[in-house]
PDB file of C-alpha atoms in Angstrom:
ATOM      1  CA  UNK A   1       0.000   0.000   0.000  1.00 73.00           C
ATOM      2  CA  UNK A   2       3.000   2.305   0.249  1.00 87.00           C
ATOM      3  CA  UNK A   3       2.880   3.043  -3.514  1.00 89.00           C
ATOM      4  CA  UNK A   4      -0.796   4.012  -3.326  1.00 85.00           C
ATOM      5  CA  UNK A   5      -0.201   6.198  -0.253  1.00 86.00           C
ATOM      6  CA  UNK A   6       2.686   8.055  -1.882  1.00 92.00           C
ATOM      7  CA  UNK A   7       0.688   8.579  -5.082  1.00 91.00           C
ATOM      8  CA  UNK A   8      -2.284   9.985  -3.139  1.00 87.00           C
ATOM      9  CA  UNK A   9      -0.169  12.418  -1.103  1.00 93.00           C
ATOM     10  CA  UNK A  10       1.603  13.763  -4.153  1.00 93.00           C
ATOM     11  CA  UNK A  11      -1.620  14.007  -6.177  1.00 90.00           C
ATOM     12  CA  UNK A  12      -3.147  16.200  -3.477  1.00 89.00           C
ATOM     13  CA  UNK A  13       0.052  18.252  -3.315  1.00 93.00           C
ATOM     14  CA  UNK A  14      -0.285  18.960  -7.047  1.00 90.00           C
ATOM     15  CA  UNK A  15      -3.775  20.400  -6.482  1.00 85.00           C
ATOM     16  CA  UNK A  16      -2.575  22.482  -3.542  1.00 90.00           C
ATOM     17  CA  UNK A  17       0.447  23.708  -5.517  1.00 92.00           C
ATOM     18  CA  UNK A  18      -1.727  24.895  -8.410  1.00 86.00           C
ATOM     19  CA  UNK A  19      -3.994  26.703  -5.962  1.00 85.00           C
ATOM     20  CA  UNK A  20      -0.963  28.471  -4.471  1.00 91.00           C
ATOM     21  CA  UNK A  21       0.251  29.411  -7.958  1.00 89.00           C
ATOM     22  CA  UNK A  22      -2.741  31.725  -8.285  1.00 83.00           C
ATOM     23  CA  UNK A  23      -2.131  33.251  -4.853  1.00 85.00           C
ATOM     24  CA  UNK A  24       1.562  33.939  -5.485  1.00 90.00           C
ATOM     25  CA  UNK A  25       1.065  34.977  -9.137  1.00 88.00           C
ATOM     26  CA  UNK A  26       3.022  32.064 -10.595  1.00 91.00           C
ATOM     27  CA  UNK A  27       2.745  31.795 -14.364  1.00 90.00           C
ATOM     28  CA  UNK A  28       1.138  28.415 -15.060  1.00 87.00           C
ATOM     29  CA  UNK A  29       2.791  27.872 -18.426  1.00 89.00           C
ATOM     30  CA  UNK A  30       6.324  28.723 -17.273  1.00 92.00           C
ATOM     31  CA  UNK A  31       6.006  26.518 -14.184  1.00 93.00           C
ATOM     32  CA  UNK A  32       4.482  23.616 -16.143  1.00 92.00           C
ATOM     33  CA  UNK A  33       7.252  23.716 -18.760  1.00 93.00           C
ATOM     34  CA  UNK A  34       9.958  23.715 -16.044  1.00 95.00           C
ATOM     35  CA  UNK A  35       8.034  20.949 -14.256  1.00 93.00           C
ATOM     36  CA  UNK A  36       8.332  18.672 -17.275  1.00 93.00           C
ATOM     37  CA  UNK A  37      12.055  19.139 -17.874  1.00 95.00           C
ATOM     38  CA  UNK A  38      12.694  18.494 -14.158  1.00 93.00           C
ATOM     39  CA  UNK A  39      10.651  15.282 -14.404  1.00 90.00           C
ATOM     40  CA  UNK A  40      12.638  14.262 -17.517  1.00 94.00           C
ATOM     41  CA  UNK A  41      16.017  14.851 -15.850  1.00 93.00           C
ATOM     42  CA  UNK A  42      14.924  13.003 -12.719  1.00 88.00           C
ATOM     43  CA  UNK A  43      13.562  10.079 -14.733  1.00 90.00           C
ATOM     44  CA  UNK A  44      16.597   9.698 -16.987  1.00 93.00           C
ATOM     45  CA  UNK A  45      18.841   9.855 -13.912  1.00 91.00           C
ATOM     46  CA  UNK A  46      17.168   6.952 -12.119  1.00 89.00           C
ATOM     47  CA  UNK A  47      16.176   4.749 -15.076  1.00 91.00           C
ATOM     48  CA  UNK A  48      17.942   1.413 -15.299  1.00 90.00           C
ATOM     49  CA  UNK A  49      16.909   0.782 -18.905  1.00 92.00           C
ATOM     50  CA  UNK A  50      19.705   1.040 -21.461  1.00 92.00           C
ATOM     51  CA  UNK A  51      18.824   3.517 -24.202  1.00 92.00           C
ATOM     52  CA  UNK A  52      20.216   5.831 -26.859  1.00 92.00           C
ATOM     53  CA  UNK A  53      18.465   8.792 -28.515  1.00 90.00           C
ATOM     54  CA  UNK A  54      18.463   7.015 -31.867  1.00 90.00           C
ATOM     55  CA  UNK A  55      17.209   3.779 -30.362  1.00 92.00           C
ATOM     56  CA  UNK A  56      14.108   5.176 -28.646  1.00 93.00           C
ATOM     57  CA  UNK A  57      11.974   4.694 -31.736  1.00 92.00           C
ATOM     58  CA  UNK A  58      12.547   0.929 -31.469  1.00 92.00           C
ATOM     59  CA  UNK A  59      10.565   0.711 -28.224  1.00 94.00           C
ATOM     60  CA  UNK A  60       7.027  -0.521 -28.879  1.00 93.00           C
ATOM     61  CA  UNK A  61       5.574   2.130 -26.595  1.00 94.00           C
ATOM     62  CA  UNK A  62       7.276   5.097 -28.341  1.00 96.00           C
ATOM     63  CA  UNK A  63       4.238   6.282 -30.403  1.00 95.00           C
ATOM     64  CA  UNK A  64       2.001   5.966 -27.324  1.00 95.00           C
ATOM     65  CA  UNK A  65       4.502   7.981 -25.272  1.00 96.00           C
ATOM     66  CA  UNK A  66       4.385  10.796 -27.830  1.00 96.00           C
ATOM     67  CA  UNK A  67       0.588  10.792 -27.804  1.00 96.00           C
ATOM     68  CA  UNK A  68       0.470  10.771 -24.016  1.00 95.00           C
ATOM     69  CA  UNK A  69       2.964  13.620 -23.868  1.00 95.00           C
ATOM     70  CA  UNK A  70       0.632  15.840 -25.890  1.00 96.00           C
ATOM     71  CA  UNK A  71      -2.334  14.775 -23.774  1.00 95.00           C
ATOM     72  CA  UNK A  72      -0.455  15.290 -20.500  1.00 92.00           C
ATOM     73  CA  UNK A  73       0.370  18.963 -20.989  1.00 92.00           C
ATOM     74  CA  UNK A  74      -3.108  19.823 -22.266  1.00 93.00           C
ATOM     75  CA  UNK A  75      -4.795  18.109 -19.335  1.00 92.00           C
ATOM     76  CA  UNK A  76      -2.277  19.460 -16.834  1.00 85.00           C
ATOM     77  CA  UNK A  77      -2.852  23.050 -17.925  1.00 88.00           C
ATOM     78  CA  UNK A  78      -6.642  22.637 -17.666  1.00 92.00           C
ATOM     79  CA  UNK A  79      -6.110  20.980 -14.269  1.00 86.00           C
ATOM     80  CA  UNK A  80      -4.187  24.050 -13.054  1.00 86.00           C
ATOM     81  CA  UNK A  81      -6.840  26.415 -14.390  1.00 88.00           C
ATOM     82  CA  UNK A  82      -9.629  24.429 -12.741  1.00 88.00           C
ATOM     83  CA  UNK A  83      -7.894  24.410  -9.337  1.00 84.00           C
ATOM     84  CA  UNK A  84      -7.634  28.188  -9.507  1.00 84.00           C
ATOM     85  CA  UNK A  85     -11.090  28.984 -10.908  1.00 84.00           C
ATOM     86  CA  UNK A  86     -13.391  26.418  -9.248  1.00 82.00           C
ATOM     87  CA  UNK A  87     -11.261  25.223  -6.330  1.00 81.00           C
ATOM     88  CA  UNK A  88      -9.363  22.199  -5.079  1.00 78.00           C
ATOM     89  CA  UNK A  89     -12.387  20.138  -3.966  1.00 75.00           C
ATOM     90  CA  UNK A  90     -14.420  20.402  -7.193  1.00 78.00           C
ATOM     91  CA  UNK A  91     -11.358  19.849  -9.387  1.00 84.00           C
ATOM     92  CA  UNK A  92     -10.409  16.770  -7.389  1.00 79.00           C
ATOM     93  CA  UNK A  93     -13.876  15.216  -7.658  1.00 77.00           C
ATOM     94  CA  UNK A  94     -14.289  15.852 -11.386  1.00 81.00           C
ATOM     95  CA  UNK A  95     -10.820  14.529 -12.169  1.00 82.00           C
ATOM     96  CA  UNK A  96     -11.251  11.390 -10.110  1.00 74.00           C
ATOM     97  CA  UNK A  97     -14.815  10.723 -11.268  1.00 75.00           C
ATOM     98  CA  UNK A  98     -13.275  10.324 -14.708  1.00 81.00           C
ATOM     99  CA  UNK A  99     -12.462   6.740 -13.705  1.00 76.00           C
ATOM    100  CA  UNK A 100     -15.793   5.796 -15.295  1.00 78.00           C
ATOM    101  CA  UNK A 101     -14.154   6.398 -18.690  1.00 86.00           C
ATOM    102  CA  UNK A 102     -11.353   3.784 -18.304  1.00 82.00           C
ATOM    103  CA  UNK A 103     -13.807   1.416 -16.597  1.00 76.00           C
ATOM    104  CA  UNK A 104     -16.136   1.533 -19.618  1.00 81.00           C
ATOM    105  CA  UNK A 105     -13.216   1.483 -22.068  1.00 84.00           C
ATOM    106  CA  UNK A 106     -11.770  -1.596 -20.346  1.00 79.00           C
ATOM    107  CA  UNK A 107     -14.813  -3.591 -21.412  1.00 77.00           C
ATOM    108  CA  UNK A 108     -13.928  -3.004 -25.056  1.00 81.00           C
ATOM    109  CA  UNK A 109     -10.111  -2.871 -24.898  1.00 80.00           C
ATOM    110  CA  UNK A 110      -9.374  -5.602 -22.351  1.00 76.00           C
ATOM    111  CA  UNK A 111     -12.556  -7.693 -22.387  1.00 75.00           C
ATOM    112  CA  UNK A 112     -13.512  -6.871 -18.798  1.00 70.00           C
ATOM    113  CA  UNK A 113     -17.072  -7.779 -17.875  1.00 71.00           C
ATOM    114  CA  UNK A 114     -19.823  -5.360 -16.837  1.00 69.00           C
ATOM    115  CA  UNK A 115     -21.883  -6.415 -13.814  1.00 77.00           C
ATOM    116  CA  UNK A 116     -24.743  -4.693 -11.996  1.00 81.00           C
ATOM    117  CA  UNK A 117     -22.481  -3.454  -9.208  1.00 81.00           C
ATOM    118  CA  UNK A 118     -20.200  -1.737 -11.691  1.00 73.00           C
ATOM    119  CA  UNK A 119     -23.213  -0.220 -13.473  1.00 79.00           C
ATOM    120  CA  UNK A 120     -24.471   1.105 -10.127  1.00 82.00           C
ATOM    121  CA  UNK A 121     -21.058   2.618  -9.445  1.00 77.00           C
ATOM    122  CA  UNK A 122     -20.984   4.364 -12.828  1.00 74.00           C
ATOM    123  CA  UNK A 123     -24.507   5.763 -12.333  1.00 79.00           C
ATOM    124  CA  UNK A 124     -23.598   7.037  -8.854  1.00 81.00           C
ATOM    125  CA  UNK A 125     -20.416   8.570 -10.249  1.00 74.00           C
ATOM    126  CA  UNK A 126     -22.384  10.519 -12.850  1.00 73.00           C
ATOM    127  CA  UNK A 127     -24.849  11.667 -10.176  1.00 80.00           C
ATOM    128  CA  UNK A 128     -21.932  12.750  -7.993  1.00 76.00           C
ATOM    129  CA  UNK A 129     -20.495  14.638 -10.949  1.00 67.00           C
ATOM    130  CA  UNK A 130     -23.761  16.566 -11.345  1.00 71.00           C
ATOM    131  CA  UNK A 131     -24.095  17.378  -7.635  1.00 75.00           C
ATOM    132  CA  UNK A 132     -20.485  18.502  -7.337  1.00 68.00           C
ATOM    133  CA  UNK A 133     -20.961  20.977 -10.193  1.00 62.00           C
ATOM    134  CA  UNK A 134     -24.332  22.190  -8.878  1.00 65.00           C
ATOM    135  CA  UNK A 135     -24.528  25.993  -8.635  1.00 55.00           C
ATOM    136  CA  UNK A 136     -27.011  26.126  -5.744  1.00 57.00           C
ATOM    137  CA  UNK A 137     -25.824  27.401  -2.364  1.00 52.00           C
ATOM    138  CA  UNK A 138     -22.886  29.483  -1.037  1.00 50.00           C
ATOM    139  CA  UNK A 139     -20.336  28.569  -3.671  1.00 50.00           C
ATOM    140  CA  UNK A 140     -17.453  30.803  -4.705  1.00 53.00           C
ATOM    141  CA  UNK A 141     -16.965  29.961  -8.385  1.00 52.00           C
ATOM    142  CA  UNK A 142     -19.015  31.218 -11.310  1.00 63.00           C
ATOM    143  CA  UNK A 143     -21.220  29.177 -13.635  1.00 68.00           C
ATOM    144  CA  UNK A 144     -19.233  30.385 -16.639  1.00 76.00           C
ATOM    145  CA  UNK A 145     -16.316  28.215 -15.442  1.00 79.00           C
ATOM    146  CA  UNK A 146     -18.339  24.954 -15.521  1.00 82.00           C
ATOM    147  CA  UNK A 147     -16.699  23.960 -18.819  1.00 86.00           C
ATOM    148  CA  UNK A 148     -13.290  23.768 -17.111  1.00 90.00           C
ATOM    149  CA  UNK A 149     -14.034  20.834 -14.750  1.00 86.00           C
ATOM    150  CA  UNK A 150     -15.922  19.166 -17.607  1.00 89.00           C
ATOM    151  CA  UNK A 151     -12.706  19.214 -19.645  1.00 92.00           C
ATOM    152  CA  UNK A 152     -10.798  17.934 -16.609  1.00 91.00           C
ATOM    153  CA  UNK A 153     -13.231  15.009 -16.416  1.00 90.00           C
ATOM    154  CA  UNK A 154     -12.876  14.096 -20.099  1.00 92.00           C
ATOM    155  CA  UNK A 155      -9.133  14.724 -20.301  1.00 93.00           C
ATOM    156  CA  UNK A 156      -8.246  12.768 -17.190  1.00 90.00           C
ATOM    157  CA  UNK A 157     -10.400   9.833 -18.262  1.00 91.00           C
ATOM    158  CA  UNK A 158      -8.785   9.627 -21.687  1.00 93.00           C
ATOM    159  CA  UNK A 159      -5.279   9.913 -20.186  1.00 92.00           C
ATOM    160  CA  UNK A 160      -5.983   7.144 -17.641  1.00 85.00           C
ATOM    161  CA  UNK A 161      -7.370   4.899 -20.384  1.00 90.00           C
ATOM    162  CA  UNK A 162      -4.313   5.469 -22.567  1.00 92.00           C
ATOM    163  CA  UNK A 163      -1.961   4.860 -19.613  1.00 87.00           C
ATOM    164  CA  UNK A 164      -3.716   1.591 -18.862  1.00 84.00           C
ATOM    165  CA  UNK A 165      -3.484   0.610 -22.536  1.00 88.00           C
ATOM    166  CA  UNK A 166       0.270   1.292 -22.551  1.00 90.00           C
ATOM    167  CA  UNK A 167       0.805  -0.583 -19.287  1.00 83.00           C
ATOM    168  CA  UNK A 168      -1.220  -3.570 -20.512  1.00 83.00           C
ATOM    169  CA  UNK A 169       0.355  -3.970 -23.935  1.00 88.00           C
ATOM    170  CA  UNK A 170       3.772  -2.314 -24.011  1.00 89.00           C
ATOM    171  CA  UNK A 171       5.453  -1.397 -20.697  1.00 87.00           C
ATOM    172  CA  UNK A 172       7.722  -4.076 -19.246  1.00 83.00           C
ATOM    173  CA  UNK A 173      10.723  -3.159 -17.102  1.00 84.00           C
ATOM    174  CA  UNK A 174      11.133   0.234 -18.741  1.00 89.00           C
ATOM    175  CA  UNK A 175       8.474   2.242 -16.889  1.00 86.00           C
ATOM    176  CA  UNK A 176      10.787   5.096 -15.851  1.00 89.00           C
ATOM    177  CA  UNK A 177      12.141   5.562 -19.376  1.00 94.00           C
ATOM    178  CA  UNK A 178       8.601   5.486 -20.774  1.00 94.00           C
ATOM    179  CA  UNK A 179       7.518   8.246 -18.374  1.00 91.00           C
ATOM    180  CA  UNK A 180      10.625  10.271 -19.177  1.00 93.00           C
ATOM    181  CA  UNK A 181       9.774  10.271 -22.888  1.00 96.00           C
ATOM    182  CA  UNK A 182       6.154  11.173 -22.110  1.00 95.00           C
ATOM    183  CA  UNK A 183       7.313  14.137 -20.027  1.00 92.00           C
ATOM    184  CA  UNK A 184       9.933  15.145 -22.607  1.00 96.00           C
ATOM    185  CA  UNK A 185       7.248  15.308 -25.293  1.00 97.00           C
ATOM    186  CA  UNK A 186       5.134  17.483 -22.991  1.00 95.00           C
ATOM    187  CA  UNK A 187       8.174  19.687 -22.362  1.00 96.00           C
ATOM    188  CA  UNK A 188       8.848  20.234 -26.079  1.00 96.00           C
ATOM    189  CA  UNK A 189       5.216  21.178 -26.745  1.00 95.00           C
ATOM    190  CA  UNK A 190       5.106  23.496 -23.739  1.00 93.00           C
ATOM    191  CA  UNK A 191       8.434  25.091 -24.610  1.00 94.00           C
ATOM    192  CA  UNK A 192       7.261  25.816 -28.150  1.00 93.00           C
ATOM    193  CA  UNK A 193       4.121  27.526 -26.844  1.00 89.00           C
ATOM    194  CA  UNK A 194       6.123  29.421 -24.208  1.00 89.00           C
ATOM    195  CA  UNK A 195       8.667  30.729 -26.732  1.00 89.00           C
ATOM    196  CA  UNK A 196       5.870  31.841 -29.049  1.00 86.00           C
ATOM    197  CA  UNK A 197       4.052  33.594 -26.199  1.00 82.00           C
ATOM    198  CA  UNK A 198       7.172  35.264 -24.785  1.00 82.00           C
ATOM    199  CA  UNK A 199       8.214  36.549 -28.202  1.00 80.00           C
ATOM    200  CA  UNK A 200       4.801  38.130 -28.636  1.00 69.00           C
ATOM    201  CA  UNK A 201       4.408  39.659 -25.185  1.00 69.00           C
ATOM    202  CA  UNK A 202       8.111  40.025 -24.469  1.00 60.00           C
ATOM    203  CA  UNK A 203       7.616  38.326 -21.111  1.00 64.00           C
ATOM    204  CA  UNK A 204      10.623  37.095 -19.166  1.00 76.00           C
ATOM    205  CA  UNK A 205      11.332  33.982 -17.150  1.00 81.00           C
ATOM    206  CA  UNK A 206      11.443  34.660 -13.419  1.00 87.00           C
ATOM    207  CA  UNK A 207      13.102  32.666 -10.663  1.00 90.00           C
ATOM    208  CA  UNK A 208       9.860  32.231  -8.739  1.00 92.00           C
ATOM    209  CA  UNK A 209       8.285  30.516 -11.758  1.00 93.00           C
ATOM    210  CA  UNK A 210      11.355  28.290 -12.161  1.00 94.00           C
ATOM    211  CA  UNK A 211      11.385  27.324  -8.455  1.00 95.00           C
ATOM    212  CA  UNK A 212       7.662  26.553  -8.560  1.00 95.00           C
ATOM    213  CA  UNK A 213       8.180  24.424 -11.663  1.00 94.00           C
ATOM    214  CA  UNK A 214      10.999  22.433 -10.050  1.00 95.00           C
ATOM    215  CA  UNK A 215       8.846  21.549  -7.051  1.00 95.00           C
ATOM    216  CA  UNK A 216       5.875  20.713  -9.277  1.00 93.00           C
ATOM    217  CA  UNK A 217       8.078  18.505 -11.469  1.00 91.00           C
ATOM    218  CA  UNK A 218       9.238  16.359  -8.558  1.00 92.00           C
ATOM    219  CA  UNK A 219       5.762  15.694  -7.158  1.00 93.00           C
ATOM    220  CA  UNK A 220       4.257  15.256 -10.637  1.00 87.00           C
ATOM    221  CA  UNK A 221       6.797  12.586 -11.555  1.00 87.00           C
ATOM    222  CA  UNK A 222       6.361  10.919  -8.184  1.00 90.00           C
ATOM    223  CA  UNK A 223       2.575  10.842  -8.413  1.00 91.00           C
ATOM    224  CA  UNK A 224       2.585   9.202 -11.855  1.00 83.00           C
ATOM    225  CA  UNK A 225       5.481   6.857 -11.060  1.00 86.00           C
ATOM    226  CA  UNK A 226       3.960   5.497  -7.855  1.00 89.00           C
ATOM    227  CA  UNK A 227       0.552   5.131  -9.495  1.00 84.00           C
ATOM    228  CA  UNK A 228       2.023   2.912 -12.223  1.00 77.00           C
ATOM    229  CA  UNK A 229       4.092   1.014  -9.627  1.00 84.00           C
ATOM    230  CA  UNK A 230       0.868   0.344  -7.735  1.00 85.00           C
ATOM    231  CA  UNK A 231      -0.797  -0.915 -10.922  1.00 74.00           C
ATOM    232  CA  UNK A 232       2.077  -3.358 -11.404  1.00 75.00           C
ATOM    233  CA  UNK A 233       1.482  -4.784  -7.897  1.00 79.00           C
ATOM    234  CA  UNK A 234      -2.309  -4.624  -7.577  1.00 75.00           C
ATOM    235  CA  UNK A 235      -5.161  -4.883 -10.087  1.00 69.00           C
ATOM    236  CA  UNK A 236      -6.047  -1.561 -11.705  1.00 66.00           C
ATOM    237  CA  UNK A 237      -9.683  -2.107 -10.712  1.00 64.00           C
ATOM    238  CA  UNK A 238      -8.517  -1.761  -7.121  1.00 67.00           C
ATOM    239  CA  UNK A 239      -5.775   0.858  -7.515  1.00 75.00           C
ATOM    240  CA  UNK A 240      -7.764   3.483  -9.421  1.00 71.00           C
ATOM    241  CA  UNK A 241     -10.870   3.509  -7.198  1.00 70.00           C
ATOM    242  CA  UNK A 242      -8.990   3.371  -3.881  1.00 73.00           C
ATOM    243  CA  UNK A 243      -6.539   6.075  -4.968  1.00 78.00           C
ATOM    244  CA  UNK A 244      -9.295   8.258  -6.343  1.00 74.00           C
ATOM    245  CA  UNK A 245     -11.409   7.930  -3.198  1.00 73.00           C
ATOM    246  CA  UNK A 246      -8.465   8.906  -1.027  1.00 77.00           C
ATOM    247  CA  UNK A 247      -7.594  11.901  -3.211  1.00 81.00           C
ATOM    248  CA  UNK A 248     -11.212  13.105  -3.303  1.00 75.00           C
ATOM    249  CA  UNK A 249     -11.579  12.875   0.466  1.00 75.00           C
ATOM    250  CA  UNK A 250      -8.227  14.429   1.307  1.00 80.00           C
ATOM    251  CA  UNK A 251      -8.579  17.192  -1.300  1.00 79.00           C
ATOM    252  CA  UNK A 252     -12.050  18.077  -0.074  1.00 76.00           C
ATOM    253  CA  UNK A 253     -10.797  18.447   3.488  1.00 79.00           C
ATOM    254  CA  UNK A 254      -7.731  20.403   2.336  1.00 83.00           C
ATOM    255  CA  UNK A 255      -9.825  22.821   0.290  1.00 81.00           C
ATOM    256  CA  UNK A 256     -12.223  23.376   3.191  1.00 79.00           C
ATOM    257  CA  UNK A 257      -9.644  23.670   5.998  1.00 83.00           C
ATOM    258  CA  UNK A 258      -6.663  25.293   4.277  1.00 84.00           C
ATOM    259  CA  UNK A 259      -8.270  27.441   1.578  1.00 81.00           C
ATOM    260  CA  UNK A 260     -11.679  27.995   3.219  1.00 81.00           C
ATOM    261  CA  UNK A 261     -13.464  26.959   0.028  1.00 73.00           C
ATOM    262  CA  UNK A 262     -17.241  27.374   0.269  1.00 74.00           C
ATOM    263  CA  UNK A 263     -19.331  24.485  -0.970  1.00 71.00           C
ATOM    264  CA  UNK A 264     -23.087  23.997  -0.862  1.00 76.00           C
ATOM    265  CA  UNK A 265     -24.787  21.014   0.741  1.00 81.00           C
ATOM    266  CA  UNK A 266     -25.349  19.593  -2.723  1.00 79.00           C
ATOM    267  CA  UNK A 267     -21.631  19.932  -3.464  1.00 75.00           C
ATOM    268  CA  UNK A 268     -20.732  18.087  -0.256  1.00 81.00           C
ATOM    269  CA  UNK A 269     -23.357  15.451  -1.097  1.00 84.00           C
ATOM    270  CA  UNK A 270     -21.646  15.074  -4.463  1.00 79.00           C
ATOM    271  CA  UNK A 271     -18.265  14.530  -2.799  1.00 79.00           C
ATOM    272  CA  UNK A 272     -19.776  11.919  -0.477  1.00 84.00           C
ATOM    273  CA  UNK A 273     -21.512  10.195  -3.368  1.00 83.00           C
ATOM    274  CA  UNK A 274     -18.246  10.238  -5.297  1.00 76.00           C
ATOM    275  CA  UNK A 275     -16.503   8.366  -2.497  1.00 79.00           C
ATOM    276  CA  UNK A 276     -19.335   5.803  -2.435  1.00 85.00           C
ATOM    277  CA  UNK A 277     -19.253   5.374  -6.219  1.00 78.00           C
ATOM    278  CA  UNK A 278     -15.494   4.840  -6.236  1.00 74.00           C
ATOM    279  CA  UNK A 279     -15.666   2.206  -3.515  1.00 77.00           C
ATOM    280  CA  UNK A 280     -18.553   0.395  -5.269  1.00 81.00           C
ATOM    281  CA  UNK A 281     -16.601   0.270  -8.524  1.00 72.00           C
ATOM    282  CA  UNK A 282     -13.638  -1.090  -6.555  1.00 67.00           C
ATOM    283  CA  UNK A 283     -15.818  -3.945  -5.287  1.00 71.00           C
ATOM    284  CA  UNK A 284     -17.382  -4.666  -8.699  1.00 67.00           C
TER     285      UNK A 284
END
């Protein structure tokens, strides 16, 4: 359970870090780009897989790594925006409720069966999704931002499905190298966007953005690494729901206690229902 625990802690830290970015005026794009190159350096330092730049294309997972790299930075940026605009608790629930996407996809990709308990879990998850995004009560975020957590839901679900696909068919003993290439692809895309933006606005890199990116890179790599390590030890049908339930619960408490986020009774009911849905899917 140590892998799951470490993944949960670092996943919550990512949410908290993005929330603090807004408070301390950290540029999301600069920090995210630095985050990815830090993750790449860390990964290539600890990998035990022999590799050469010209030989990377020979790995079966290489095309998937490139695809995931593009998906990672898009989802990560939306994740940051959601934490800042709608809060830690709502972002956490919508991102973790996305487990219904890989659960449904697993039926088609991996031949997993669909039973009534799993159906009940999916229905509850969708109900929890609706309640969490409900605009009734003393909430702090505006209805115009509803599209952001919706994108978090879809993006996270597609990323998790693709990660599971890569782990099932391609990844062997080269997990760290695989992640390093994923993060390097994200870095190249982010760097291209950053250079284009800085040339237009003549913005400059600042040390506070670099420092924030370094910290984010370490916990981002750790969260993903320990999640995939957990999948290699336990069944994904157990890892994803248990991890998601823990992140939802801990993030909700963190948002309420640390950031004083205001949620309505319906929002809290949605968080509770999300926990129940996750645990039901875990038992299915």
